[in-house]
Structure formats: structure tokens, C-alpha cells
XYZ file of C-alpha atoms in Angstrom:
602
model
C 15.645 -6.562 -81.020
C 18.098 -3.895 -82.596
C 18.923 -3.707 -86.232
C 22.343 -4.768 -87.580
C 24.358 -2.181 -87.260
C 26.721 -3.029 -90.431
C 23.447 -3.319 -92.602
C 22.562 0.134 -91.528
C 26.019 1.668 -92.109
C 25.987 0.154 -95.802
C 22.770 1.533 -96.775
C 23.745 4.709 -95.555
C 26.821 4.539 -97.908
C 24.780 3.294 -100.813
C 22.754 6.431 -100.101
C 25.763 8.677 -100.469
C 26.820 6.963 -103.721
C 23.580 7.568 -105.384
C 22.823 4.001 -106.110
C 21.270 3.238 -109.462
C 17.297 3.358 -109.667
C 14.116 4.462 -110.962
C 13.313 8.127 -111.788
C 9.435 8.932 -112.358
C 7.977 12.008 -113.834
C 6.252 12.913 -110.595
C 9.714 13.663 -108.762
C 9.547 10.412 -106.937
C 13.237 8.759 -107.112
C 13.566 5.088 -106.369
C 17.353 4.110 -105.570
C 18.107 0.643 -105.860
C 20.427 -0.891 -102.819
C 20.833 -3.901 -104.857
C 19.022 -7.013 -106.453
C 18.942 -10.577 -104.867
C 18.933 -13.076 -107.420
C 16.061 -15.646 -106.130
C 16.228 -19.508 -107.125
C 13.138 -21.252 -106.338
C 14.160 -24.652 -105.063
C 10.977 -26.658 -104.746
C 8.788 -24.502 -102.599
C 11.400 -22.130 -101.260
C 12.684 -18.837 -102.378
C 16.582 -19.058 -102.076
C 19.321 -16.902 -102.537
C 23.298 -17.238 -102.538
C 25.402 -15.484 -100.175
C 28.915 -16.051 -98.401
C 29.349 -16.793 -94.705
C 33.212 -16.167 -93.947
C 34.065 -16.642 -97.855
C 31.979 -19.742 -97.968
C 29.215 -20.220 -100.575
C 25.738 -21.045 -98.880
C 22.084 -20.966 -99.844
C 19.802 -19.326 -97.410
C 15.880 -18.758 -97.745
C 14.205 -15.372 -98.342
C 11.820 -15.402 -95.462
C 10.041 -12.169 -94.915
C 8.031 -14.103 -92.284
C 10.904 -14.488 -89.855
C 11.255 -11.413 -87.642
C 14.910 -11.972 -87.335
C 17.830 -13.894 -89.275
C 17.481 -17.785 -88.380
C 19.377 -21.186 -88.622
C 19.523 -24.325 -87.175
C 22.158 -25.605 -84.953
C 23.178 -28.047 -87.829
C 23.516 -25.349 -90.479
C 25.888 -23.230 -87.683
C 28.003 -26.582 -87.180
C 27.945 -26.915 -90.861
C 29.133 -23.328 -91.588
C 31.700 -23.345 -88.890
C 29.888 -21.328 -86.448
C 30.049 -21.008 -82.620
C 26.589 -20.061 -81.054
C 26.642 -18.607 -77.722
C 23.863 -18.058 -75.133
C 21.015 -15.404 -76.280
C 19.469 -12.844 -73.797
C 17.490 -14.689 -71.001
C 14.322 -15.710 -72.004
C 14.613 -15.387 -75.869
C 12.502 -17.674 -78.074
C 11.645 -18.042 -81.535
C 8.240 -18.827 -82.539
C 6.543 -20.354 -85.667
C 4.372 -23.133 -86.900
C 5.122 -25.959 -84.798
C 5.690 -23.904 -81.685
C 8.554 -22.055 -80.169
C 12.240 -22.846 -79.795
C 14.942 -21.987 -77.605
C 17.827 -20.154 -79.400
C 21.287 -19.271 -79.112
C 22.939 -16.414 -81.019
C 25.888 -16.757 -83.580
C 27.951 -13.746 -85.256
C 29.008 -14.098 -88.822
C 32.294 -12.130 -88.925
C 32.035 -11.450 -92.918
C 28.620 -11.711 -94.603
C 28.527 -11.326 -98.574
C 25.145 -10.357 -99.880
C 24.354 -7.959 -102.730
C 27.564 -7.494 -104.101
C 29.084 -6.159 -100.841
C 30.328 -7.447 -97.452
C 28.998 -6.929 -93.802
C 30.385 -7.582 -90.935
C 29.406 -9.098 -87.549
C 25.959 -9.994 -88.721
C 23.650 -11.955 -86.092
C 21.889 -14.829 -86.705
C 19.451 -16.592 -84.043
C 20.101 -20.328 -83.797
C 18.021 -23.442 -83.108
C 14.817 -25.144 -83.629
C 13.725 -27.455 -86.810
C 16.326 -27.715 -89.460
C 14.900 -27.109 -93.058
C 18.453 -27.212 -94.728
C 19.167 -23.807 -95.143
C 19.361 -20.572 -93.123
C 16.774 -17.970 -93.377
C 17.326 -14.277 -94.108
C 14.598 -12.105 -91.794
C 12.403 -9.401 -91.972
C 15.444 -7.426 -89.921
C 17.271 -7.311 -93.186
C 14.656 -7.620 -95.805
C 12.156 -5.089 -94.701
C 14.875 -2.398 -93.358
C 13.934 -0.512 -96.700
C 11.318 -0.590 -99.396
C 11.466 -4.403 -100.821
C 9.997 -5.407 -104.099
C 9.647 -9.176 -104.694
C 9.488 -10.606 -108.088
C 9.770 -14.450 -107.640
C 8.148 -14.961 -110.885
C 11.360 -13.272 -112.647
C 13.799 -14.633 -109.926
C 14.547 -11.175 -108.057
C 14.141 -9.403 -104.965
C 15.406 -5.625 -104.773
C 15.785 -3.155 -101.825
C 14.820 0.342 -102.773
C 15.256 3.815 -101.002
C 12.464 6.114 -102.280
C 12.898 9.864 -101.923
C 10.318 12.128 -102.563
C 7.663 9.601 -102.991
C 5.280 9.894 -100.128
C 2.392 10.354 -102.135
C 3.388 8.333 -105.343
C 1.813 5.104 -106.318
C 5.170 2.666 -106.493
C 4.061 -0.272 -108.648
C 6.440 1.510 -110.945
C 6.382 -1.308 -113.457
C 2.611 -1.171 -113.868
C 2.452 1.709 -116.696
C -0.713 1.432 -118.412
C -1.824 -1.482 -116.403
C -3.946 -1.991 -113.398
C -2.315 -2.643 -109.867
C -3.760 -3.346 -106.813
C -2.947 -1.777 -103.401
C -3.465 -2.631 -99.631
C -2.482 -1.071 -96.507
C 0.399 -2.665 -94.271
C -0.098 -2.826 -90.478
C 3.260 -2.992 -88.600
C 3.574 -5.078 -85.573
C 5.851 -2.660 -83.698
C 9.338 -0.891 -83.567
C 11.284 -4.429 -82.921
C 9.122 -6.349 -85.506
C 9.405 -5.031 -89.146
C 7.307 -8.112 -90.758
C 4.642 -6.726 -93.088
C 0.757 -7.670 -92.079
C -2.363 -6.802 -94.195
C -5.832 -7.052 -93.967
C -7.768 -9.825 -95.699
C -11.295 -10.964 -95.976
C -12.148 -14.783 -96.422
C -15.982 -15.539 -97.074
C -17.123 -12.127 -96.148
C -15.145 -11.809 -92.746
C -11.789 -9.704 -92.049
C -8.447 -11.566 -90.889
C -5.148 -10.384 -90.207
C -2.406 -12.047 -92.695
C 1.336 -12.071 -92.577
C 3.384 -11.785 -95.954
C 5.650 -14.859 -95.406
C 7.811 -15.727 -98.272
C 9.384 -18.420 -95.812
C 5.837 -20.519 -95.862
C 5.777 -23.226 -98.509
C 2.023 -22.411 -98.935
C -0.603 -19.891 -97.806
C -2.010 -21.343 -94.921
C -5.000 -20.524 -92.049
C -4.853 -21.030 -88.693
C -7.670 -23.389 -87.287
C -9.542 -21.029 -85.211
C -9.450 -18.373 -87.960
C -10.922 -20.893 -90.135
C -13.605 -21.759 -87.752
C -14.320 -17.948 -87.421
C -15.057 -17.379 -90.923
C -17.356 -20.452 -91.048
C -15.213 -23.163 -92.387
C -16.415 -26.553 -91.172
C -13.404 -28.848 -91.034
C -15.850 -32.049 -90.991
C -17.382 -30.712 -94.067
C -17.919 -32.923 -97.132
C -15.586 -31.077 -99.402
C -12.786 -30.874 -96.986
C -9.785 -33.196 -97.481
C -7.045 -34.204 -94.992
C -3.537 -32.948 -95.683
C -0.241 -33.584 -94.676
C 1.214 -33.161 -91.019
C 3.054 -29.382 -91.191
C 5.844 -28.568 -89.332
C 7.919 -25.330 -88.790
C 10.392 -24.001 -86.518
C 8.888 -25.582 -83.690
C 9.219 -29.281 -82.551
C 5.826 -30.415 -83.321
C 4.097 -31.503 -86.146
C 0.533 -30.470 -87.094
C -2.608 -32.072 -88.995
C -3.742 -30.052 -92.156
C -6.740 -30.014 -94.359
C -7.493 -28.748 -97.538
C -10.562 -26.686 -97.752
C -12.440 -24.709 -100.170
C -12.608 -20.892 -100.172
C -15.680 -19.295 -101.809
C -14.099 -15.828 -101.792
C -10.324 -14.474 -100.951
C -9.842 -10.498 -101.084
C -6.574 -8.890 -100.042
C -7.000 -4.797 -100.813
C -8.215 -4.531 -104.083
C -7.900 -7.771 -105.307
C -10.793 -10.547 -105.032
C -10.112 -14.208 -106.094
C -13.554 -16.585 -106.157
C -13.608 -20.386 -105.652
C -10.262 -21.456 -104.451
C -8.679 -23.962 -102.288
C -6.382 -23.294 -99.128
C -4.654 -25.060 -96.424
C -5.568 -25.159 -92.985
C -3.507 -26.155 -89.905
C -4.335 -26.996 -86.578
C -2.050 -24.631 -84.991
C -2.318 -21.213 -83.467
C -0.096 -19.303 -86.320
C 2.532 -17.076 -85.410
C 1.567 -17.409 -81.751
C -1.651 -15.481 -82.200
C 0.082 -12.632 -83.939
C -1.740 -13.426 -87.172
C -4.804 -15.318 -88.525
C -2.995 -16.648 -91.829
C 0.289 -16.738 -93.760
C 0.409 -15.320 -97.288
C 2.830 -17.784 -98.494
C 5.415 -18.212 -101.333
C 2.499 -19.435 -103.519
C 0.734 -16.073 -103.429
C 3.916 -14.362 -103.617
C 4.852 -16.173 -107.172
C 1.597 -15.144 -108.307
C 2.178 -11.387 -108.179
C 4.498 -8.657 -108.564
C 4.704 -7.053 -105.360
C 6.593 -3.726 -103.841
C 6.063 -3.567 -100.135
C 6.452 0.168 -99.534
C 7.484 -0.036 -95.485
C 8.272 3.959 -96.200
C 4.509 4.328 -97.027
C 2.964 1.688 -95.121
C 1.382 0.183 -98.418
C 1.633 -2.631 -100.476
C 1.326 -2.652 -104.269
C 0.871 -5.883 -106.308
C 0.115 -6.985 -109.848
C -1.128 -10.308 -110.789
C 1.316 -12.577 -112.761
C -1.354 -14.978 -114.232
C -1.738 -18.647 -113.394
C -2.466 -20.275 -109.846
C -2.489 -17.998 -106.834
C -2.710 -20.780 -104.010
C -0.594 -23.931 -104.471
C -3.695 -26.341 -103.694
C -5.483 -24.785 -106.934
C -4.340 -27.536 -109.063
C -7.021 -27.299 -111.392
C -5.235 -24.193 -112.633
C -1.637 -25.586 -112.945
C -0.536 -25.109 -116.687
C -3.835 -23.800 -117.887
C -2.944 -19.975 -117.592
C 0.874 -20.155 -118.930
C 0.213 -18.162 -121.862
C -1.528 -15.571 -119.621
C 1.252 -15.626 -117.084
C 3.747 -15.183 -119.700
C 2.062 -12.296 -121.017
C 1.578 -10.339 -117.335
C 4.999 -10.727 -116.359
C 7.341 -7.730 -116.591
C 10.351 -7.863 -118.773
C 12.011 -10.646 -120.874
C 15.226 -12.701 -119.917
C 18.453 -11.743 -121.828
C 20.888 -13.992 -120.007
C 21.255 -17.445 -119.244
C 20.897 -16.791 -115.711
C 17.736 -14.705 -116.121
C 16.135 -17.636 -118.199
C 17.013 -20.222 -115.319
C 15.725 -18.143 -112.475
C 12.322 -17.602 -114.196
C 12.246 -21.213 -115.028
C 12.715 -22.557 -111.383
C 9.992 -20.035 -110.435
C 7.674 -21.370 -113.212
C 8.427 -24.973 -112.030
C 7.470 -24.106 -108.414
C 4.169 -22.899 -109.940
C 3.574 -25.836 -111.708
C 3.929 -24.318 -115.424
C 6.175 -27.201 -116.637
C 5.991 -26.247 -120.496
C 7.061 -22.833 -119.883
C 9.682 -23.772 -117.471
C 11.260 -26.269 -119.737
C 11.476 -23.786 -122.474
C 12.967 -21.190 -120.258
C 15.874 -23.884 -119.175
C 16.369 -24.716 -122.849
C 16.818 -21.235 -123.450
C 19.361 -20.929 -120.588
C 21.400 -23.912 -121.628
C 21.523 -22.618 -125.443
C 23.076 -19.525 -124.124
C 25.449 -21.393 -121.528
C 25.528 -25.213 -122.607
C 28.246 -25.932 -119.787
C 26.545 -24.520 -116.684
C 26.142 -27.470 -114.635
C 23.400 -26.071 -112.257
C 21.027 -25.179 -115.291
C 21.219 -28.949 -116.375
C 20.307 -29.637 -112.910
C 17.436 -27.242 -112.866
C 16.127 -28.721 -116.052
C 16.391 -32.241 -114.868
C 14.079 -31.135 -111.785
C 11.606 -29.693 -114.430
C 11.817 -33.236 -116.377
C 11.090 -35.308 -113.260
C 8.075 -33.179 -112.682
C 6.948 -33.739 -116.144
C 7.556 -37.510 -115.828
C 10.705 -37.682 -118.489
C 12.824 -39.749 -116.490
C 15.344 -40.681 -119.245
C 15.826 -37.254 -120.134
C 16.185 -35.879 -116.672
C 18.871 -38.627 -116.036
C 20.757 -37.373 -119.344
C 20.652 -33.893 -117.665
C 22.326 -35.176 -114.489
C 24.755 -37.057 -116.325
C 25.739 -33.960 -118.051
C 25.524 -32.037 -114.881
C 28.026 -34.301 -112.916
C 30.328 -34.782 -115.588
C 30.753 -30.914 -115.539
C 30.623 -30.825 -111.797
C 31.402 -33.927 -110.147
C 30.936 -32.819 -106.730
C 27.561 -31.611 -106.994
C 25.595 -33.237 -104.050
C 21.931 -31.927 -105.154
C 22.622 -33.872 -108.625
C 23.955 -36.596 -106.790
C 21.011 -37.070 -104.732
C 18.454 -36.581 -107.417
C 20.242 -38.913 -109.951
C 20.614 -41.522 -106.877
C 16.751 -41.264 -106.499
C 15.971 -41.662 -110.427
C 18.446 -44.673 -110.494
C 16.580 -46.327 -107.369
C 13.121 -45.937 -108.860
C 14.692 -48.048 -111.855
C 16.556 -50.454 -109.529
C 19.783 -49.602 -110.875
C 21.687 -51.197 -107.568
C 25.206 -50.326 -108.739
C 24.219 -46.727 -110.022
C 22.635 -45.688 -106.663
C 25.538 -47.214 -104.694
C 28.064 -45.101 -106.906
C 25.830 -42.123 -106.299
C 25.361 -42.457 -102.354
C 28.892 -43.275 -101.927
C 30.019 -40.006 -103.568
C 27.189 -38.208 -101.905
C 28.250 -39.360 -98.386
C 31.791 -37.845 -98.865
C 30.343 -34.594 -99.535
C 27.339 -34.251 -97.393
C 28.290 -32.308 -94.050
C 27.824 -34.639 -90.836
C 24.219 -33.898 -89.449
C 23.168 -32.114 -92.343
C 19.619 -32.859 -94.038
C 21.935 -34.093 -96.991
C 23.413 -36.658 -94.937
C 20.085 -37.827 -94.014
C 18.795 -38.304 -97.158
C 22.156 -40.438 -97.852
C 21.252 -42.460 -94.765
C 17.701 -42.973 -96.001
C 19.162 -44.306 -99.410
C 21.352 -46.592 -97.303
C 18.393 -48.329 -95.639
C 16.302 -48.177 -98.955
C 18.718 -50.357 -100.609
C 19.138 -52.870 -97.664
C 22.453 -51.330 -96.147
C 21.077 -50.617 -92.877
C 24.558 -50.900 -91.051
C 25.937 -47.920 -93.183
C 23.099 -45.693 -92.398
C 23.578 -45.837 -88.678
C 26.800 -43.401 -88.389
C 25.029 -40.975 -90.433
C 21.843 -41.247 -88.341
C 23.579 -40.736 -85.166
C 25.151 -37.587 -86.537
C 22.087 -36.200 -87.347
C 20.246 -37.072 -84.201
C 22.779 -35.540 -82.087
C 22.611 -32.133 -84.140
C 18.667 -32.079 -83.981
C 17.496 -32.866 -80.685
C 14.618 -30.527 -80.697
C 13.790 -30.948 -84.420
C 10.176 -31.380 -85.776
C 11.788 -34.450 -87.828
C 13.254 -36.080 -84.910
C 10.563 -38.571 -84.467
C 11.226 -39.792 -88.072
C 14.715 -39.985 -87.636
C 14.416 -41.877 -84.496
C 12.120 -44.343 -86.357
C 14.808 -44.564 -88.883
C 17.535 -45.825 -86.576
C 15.290 -47.799 -84.917
C 14.332 -49.799 -88.278
C 17.971 -49.651 -89.443
C 19.267 -51.790 -85.869
C 16.346 -53.949 -86.114
C 17.188 -54.854 -89.806
C 20.441 -55.082 -88.811
C 19.751 -57.083 -85.744
C 22.148 -54.610 -83.555
C 21.643 -52.802 -80.043
C 18.212 -54.110 -79.903
C 17.603 -52.380 -76.333
C 18.677 -49.033 -78.139
C 16.277 -49.690 -80.953
C 13.579 -50.228 -78.814
C 14.190 -46.905 -76.791
C 14.118 -45.296 -80.246
C 10.691 -46.588 -81.124
C 9.189 -45.816 -78.178
C 10.848 -42.167 -77.911
C 9.201 -41.549 -81.876
C 5.885 -43.097 -80.705
C 6.005 -40.770 -77.365
C 6.781 -37.641 -79.829
C 4.536 -38.252 -82.549
C 1.712 -40.931 -81.658
C 1.197 -44.491 -82.963
C 2.307 -43.806 -86.864
C 2.089 -46.961 -89.031
C 5.910 -46.759 -89.693
C 6.839 -46.436 -86.523
C 4.720 -49.521 -85.224
C 6.102 -51.312 -88.011
C 9.663 -50.877 -86.656
C 8.579 -51.486 -83.214
C 7.025 -55.033 -84.531
C 10.388 -55.913 -86.032
C 12.325 -55.095 -82.837
C 10.087 -57.572 -80.914
C 10.462 -60.199 -83.413
C 14.138 -59.834 -83.211
C 13.912 -60.064 -79.594
C 11.710 -63.186 -79.595
C 8.755 -61.568 -78.080
C 6.104 -62.531 -80.626
C 3.328 -61.265 -78.630
C 4.200 -57.730 -78.681
C 5.541 -58.072 -82.313
C 1.838 -59.261 -83.217
C 0.325 -56.444 -81.355
C 2.477 -53.795 -82.704
C 2.061 -55.463 -86.509
C -1.607 -55.519 -86.191
C -1.967 -51.948 -84.988
C 0.236 -50.861 -87.989
C -2.032 -52.712 -90.448
C -4.990 -51.228 -88.965
C -3.807 -47.947 -90.270
C -1.828 -49.078 -93.346
C -3.277 -52.226 -94.831
C -0.661 -52.354 -97.724
C 2.424 -52.238 -95.386
C 4.356 -55.362 -97.163
C 6.930 -55.193 -93.971
C 4.033 -55.057 -91.341
C 2.236 -58.292 -93.429
C 5.695 -60.125 -93.337
C 6.829 -59.705 -89.968
C 3.152 -60.480 -88.710
C 3.539 -63.613 -90.366
C 6.682 -64.785 -89.391
C 5.666 -63.864 -85.568
C 2.089 -65.837 -85.892
C 3.674 -68.589 -87.493
C 6.548 -68.791 -84.730
C 3.971 -68.636 -82.138
C 1.807 -71.553 -83.397
C -0.751 -69.418 -85.220
C 0.258 -71.256 -88.656
C -2.618 -70.596 -90.759
C -3.100 -66.883 -89.988
C 0.876 -66.530 -90.234
C 0.340 -68.450 -94.067
C -2.452 -65.831 -95.098
C -0.301 -62.826 -93.844
C 3.170 -64.080 -95.901
C 0.861 -64.392 -98.887
C -0.520 -60.950 -98.490
C 3.205 -59.674 -98.284
C 4.116 -61.633 -101.290
C 0.955 -60.155 -103.104
C 1.993 -56.632 -102.496
C 5.766 -57.201 -103.355
C 7.159 -60.549 -105.134
C 10.724 -59.772 -104.033
C 10.170 -59.707 -99.985
C 11.227 -62.900 -99.282
C 14.714 -62.286 -100.960
C 14.972 -59.099 -99.185
C 14.149 -60.302 -95.686
C 16.283 -63.568 -96.273
C 19.208 -60.805 -96.238
C 18.743 -60.027 -92.833
C 17.833 -63.543 -91.730
C 14.224 -62.937 -91.472
C 13.195 -66.528 -93.253
C 9.423 -67.721 -93.429
C 9.094 -71.411 -92.336
C 9.042 -73.867 -95.307
C 5.784 -75.437 -96.260
C 5.798 -79.010 -94.882
C 6.737 -81.893 -97.693
C 3.914 -83.302 -99.124
C 3.696 -87.128 -98.031
C 4.203 -89.997 -100.420
C 1.187 -92.014 -100.326
C 1.421 -95.470 -98.793
C 0.570 -98.406 -100.977
C -2.632 -99.574 -100.471
C -3.894 -96.244 -98.932
C -6.113 -93.617 -100.715
C -3.970 -90.553 -101.847
C -6.840 -88.003 -101.180
């Protein structure tokens, strides 16, 4: 697809205006087009942009060939997608997706405004849009996530220069880039795993480095081996979720760098539609200061210290002093400290992250965003009281901070602060756009606090906006459960549960919801069957034990029913009271009989 015309014009204008940059003794000049501040939000590298005058957060995704957003994001931003050229699809983990095209009239980025910027629209929703390689890799790109920045450069007279300009007097690593073609500006490198060469994509949009299953098998990894652990189900742009495994890696090399004895994720998918064997994700990029020299076909990088791959949990926090010493430049402003603190949080370096946010708040004590960031750090470090104090401060300064409301609601829920949770989710509901991931979170809170009827309108909006989403099965199950709890539209609930199971398989939560629907319908035999299937996979599922006990008791299996109800009560002493709110009442034990005079009492 053609590059964005507005972007090219702007880059040309920057060249004429002699943008500030780096001049080197060898005559090489690196002119800066601009620097994007990068906020690590969880495992996502994000930056702030403006869409038609509205502030938005987008993910920096060097693994996406083109700018991309979900239909729900386009809807939230007030965009009107139109049909894409015939046959155009977008591929990624989870398969491919049909797409439309949206045009952003005014796109604010890097301190300027571009016009008529195109985005592909479709696929699964991860909460924000993506800035793809068609923008990020149009020039040379420096990625320094540990310091919270990504910079675009125009090199002049640098064809023979080593462009790791920050590594004065230090060793640096270099690898060759392998371009995919004129229409694909993404960056690929060769890697060597356990002595065998593979092709990897530099993918800042991947939340962790991962191998495709076929590639893993080619380098001799046995997924049935004793050291392999089952991981979570992984999704991406497509509608499918795939099983993953955590595997040991004896040696990993990229360019001149070698890492011994690490762990990595393997996903049961043909990553990138066969275009690559693995994704070097945001964890790898956080651990390195990188210069992607598209002008030379080279990647220059230095190691920041700390863990390289997200699954190397043994190294989390162990090398914080080394990491701090390896990083380039000290923060000067509150914003600089906050950006670095978020990066350190993403790397699991909690003490250093806390120190950075303490410094940021000393410099700018009334910044609500920095109180929110420090709260996230405190949550990760299991200091809930201090986190709540920071969230209270953030919301005093900015009562409409949706992210702070949702995080405080979670902490209050953990503390069984029913009134506090109710207040937070009521405020969040007014702020969350219909069909957004935030509105889905609000719906989940309503269900968790035994208000299923309040969740239904939010789930209806979300499901309408996410018909091809990887998370659709979970949402259908949530709606099935909410309808069953509220004892409403049971035929619709049954359809939701069955559709979720057809999509994702017989997962325990889905079977648990299905059991409750059948219980409400009076079909005890099918309820018993569903509950027993759920408990075979999740033996401590309290609602499954309780529902099974009710169904068995009602169908005449009194002793079995009593045993299941007792098992539920052993897991959750409040289950009777919770179930009673919805009219799900266990049969009372028969009253003890008074002995008749003259008869034995035993």
C-alpha cells in the first residue's frame, strides 16, 4: 500500500527546515524529525496523539505493516469506515481479519498536524489503535523504551557510520535487517536459537517475545518435555485464541549478542502468516536501546541491563542497579521520570520504578497521571493502602480519570468495599464510551458485584461492536451468565452459551454458565451434565458445586446434592447468601424428629 502522502510532505518540510539532531566527527549528521514520548501501559508501548482534535492513546506497533484500529475504536473516535480494496485483509496472531478503511482528517503527532491519514479498521480490539511500520519505519527509528521515547531520524552522510551514537566508549551490537518488500516496511533480523537460524520480526506491539510452534519444533524444542509449562491462551488481531507454552532456551543470538539459558513463549500459531518464525516483542525492546537504521539495512543496539524476555522471572529486579547504570542520560523533568518509571514497571523493576515516580511527584505534586502511575507500581508491589491513597489523590485532581476509577474499583472490590465499588463503577459508566473495552470492564464489575441486570446493556453494546473479536466468546459467556443470574431471556442466554462453546471449546466458565441456564429452565439432567463437565476441569469452581448441588437435590439425588453444597460452602462461606439474592435457595434440611415417649431416641 502506498505511503501516507501527508507524512512524506511533512518529512520533506522538516528536511528543508534543518531539524535539530546529532552531528558526529565523521561528518555523519542525524537530523531529528521529532521524538514521541512513550508510556508503557502494562505491556503496551503507547503514545499520545490527537484525532480530529480529540486526545487519544495509540500503541507503537512496529510489527503492524499499516496503521490499524478496531471497529469499536473507530466508532469511539467518531470515524466512518468505508470499504477497503477488494480482497484486502490484515493478518497477525489469531488469524486474519477483513478490514475497512478510515481516514483521519486531522492527525496530531510529533508536534505537528497531518491530514487525511489512513487507518485500516477491523479485527480484535485491544483498547487502542496502532501506529504501524508505514509511519514508524518511514525513516530511521531510534527506540529507547527504557527512557520512554522513540525518535525519527533523517541521516545525512552516514552510509558508512555506525549509528549507535549514544554508545560512545561502549560496546554495541549490530545485526543486518532483511526488508520484506517495497510495500512492507517492517524490520526483520536473523536470530539463532539453540544453534539453528530463524527469522524474527521486531514487533513492539507484541506483549512478549514468542516463537511459532513449527519454528520451535525446527530448533528441537519438545513441547511435551518435562521443563515445558503450559501458558495462557494468546490472541491478536484475528478472532482465534491459541494455546501457548513456556519453554527453556539454551542459547539465543541476534547479531553480535548472545543470551544463555532463558525462557520464551511458544504459541500454537503460524506467526505472521508464515512471513516470520518469531516476534521479538516489547520485552526485548525494553531491554535494549535500539537504532533501526532503515537507511543502511542495519540494527544497532545496546543492552540496558535486567531481564531480556518477559518470562525470565528469576532476573526481575535482580539487576536494577546494573540497568540504571547502563541506561543513557538521566531524567530532568517530572515527565521524564514518569516515562522511565513506567518502563521500569513494565520490566518488573519495582523499586526503581517507585523511585522514579517519587521523583516525578516531588517535581509535579499535582499531576494526576503520575499519581495513577505510582498507584500501578504500588499495586504490583502489593501495597494496596498506599495505592488507594494515590488513586484518591489522582481522582481529587481529575475526577473524570477513567483508568483511575477502574483501578480503584478493583482495589475496593478486593477489600469488599461494596459502597466504594458502586460509586466508582457508576462514575466510570458515565465516562466509558459504548462498546469500548472500558465499558466491558464496567460490565464485569457489575456482574462481580451481583448486579447482572445492570451489566446487560453494556454487554449488548460491546457484542454488537465486536462481532469478529477474539474476546467475543468471553463476552457471550458473560452475557449468558448475567441473563441466567437475572433469570431473564433464558432462550437468548442458552444461545449465547452455545455460541461461546462453539467458538472456544468447552471451557469451565462456559460450562458453568450453561449449567445455570439449564438449572433455571428446570432441565436438571442437562444442568448436572454441564456442571460435572465444568468441575472435571475446575474442581474448585464454587458456583459449579452449588449449582450441581441444587440440580442433584431437585432431581432426587439428595445425598450427592448435600455433598456438592457442602463443597461449595467450604470454598466460599457466603455462597448461600449470594445465591439467595437470585432466588437460588438450597433445600432446607428436614427438621429433627422429637422422639416418641417409650421409643429409643437413637
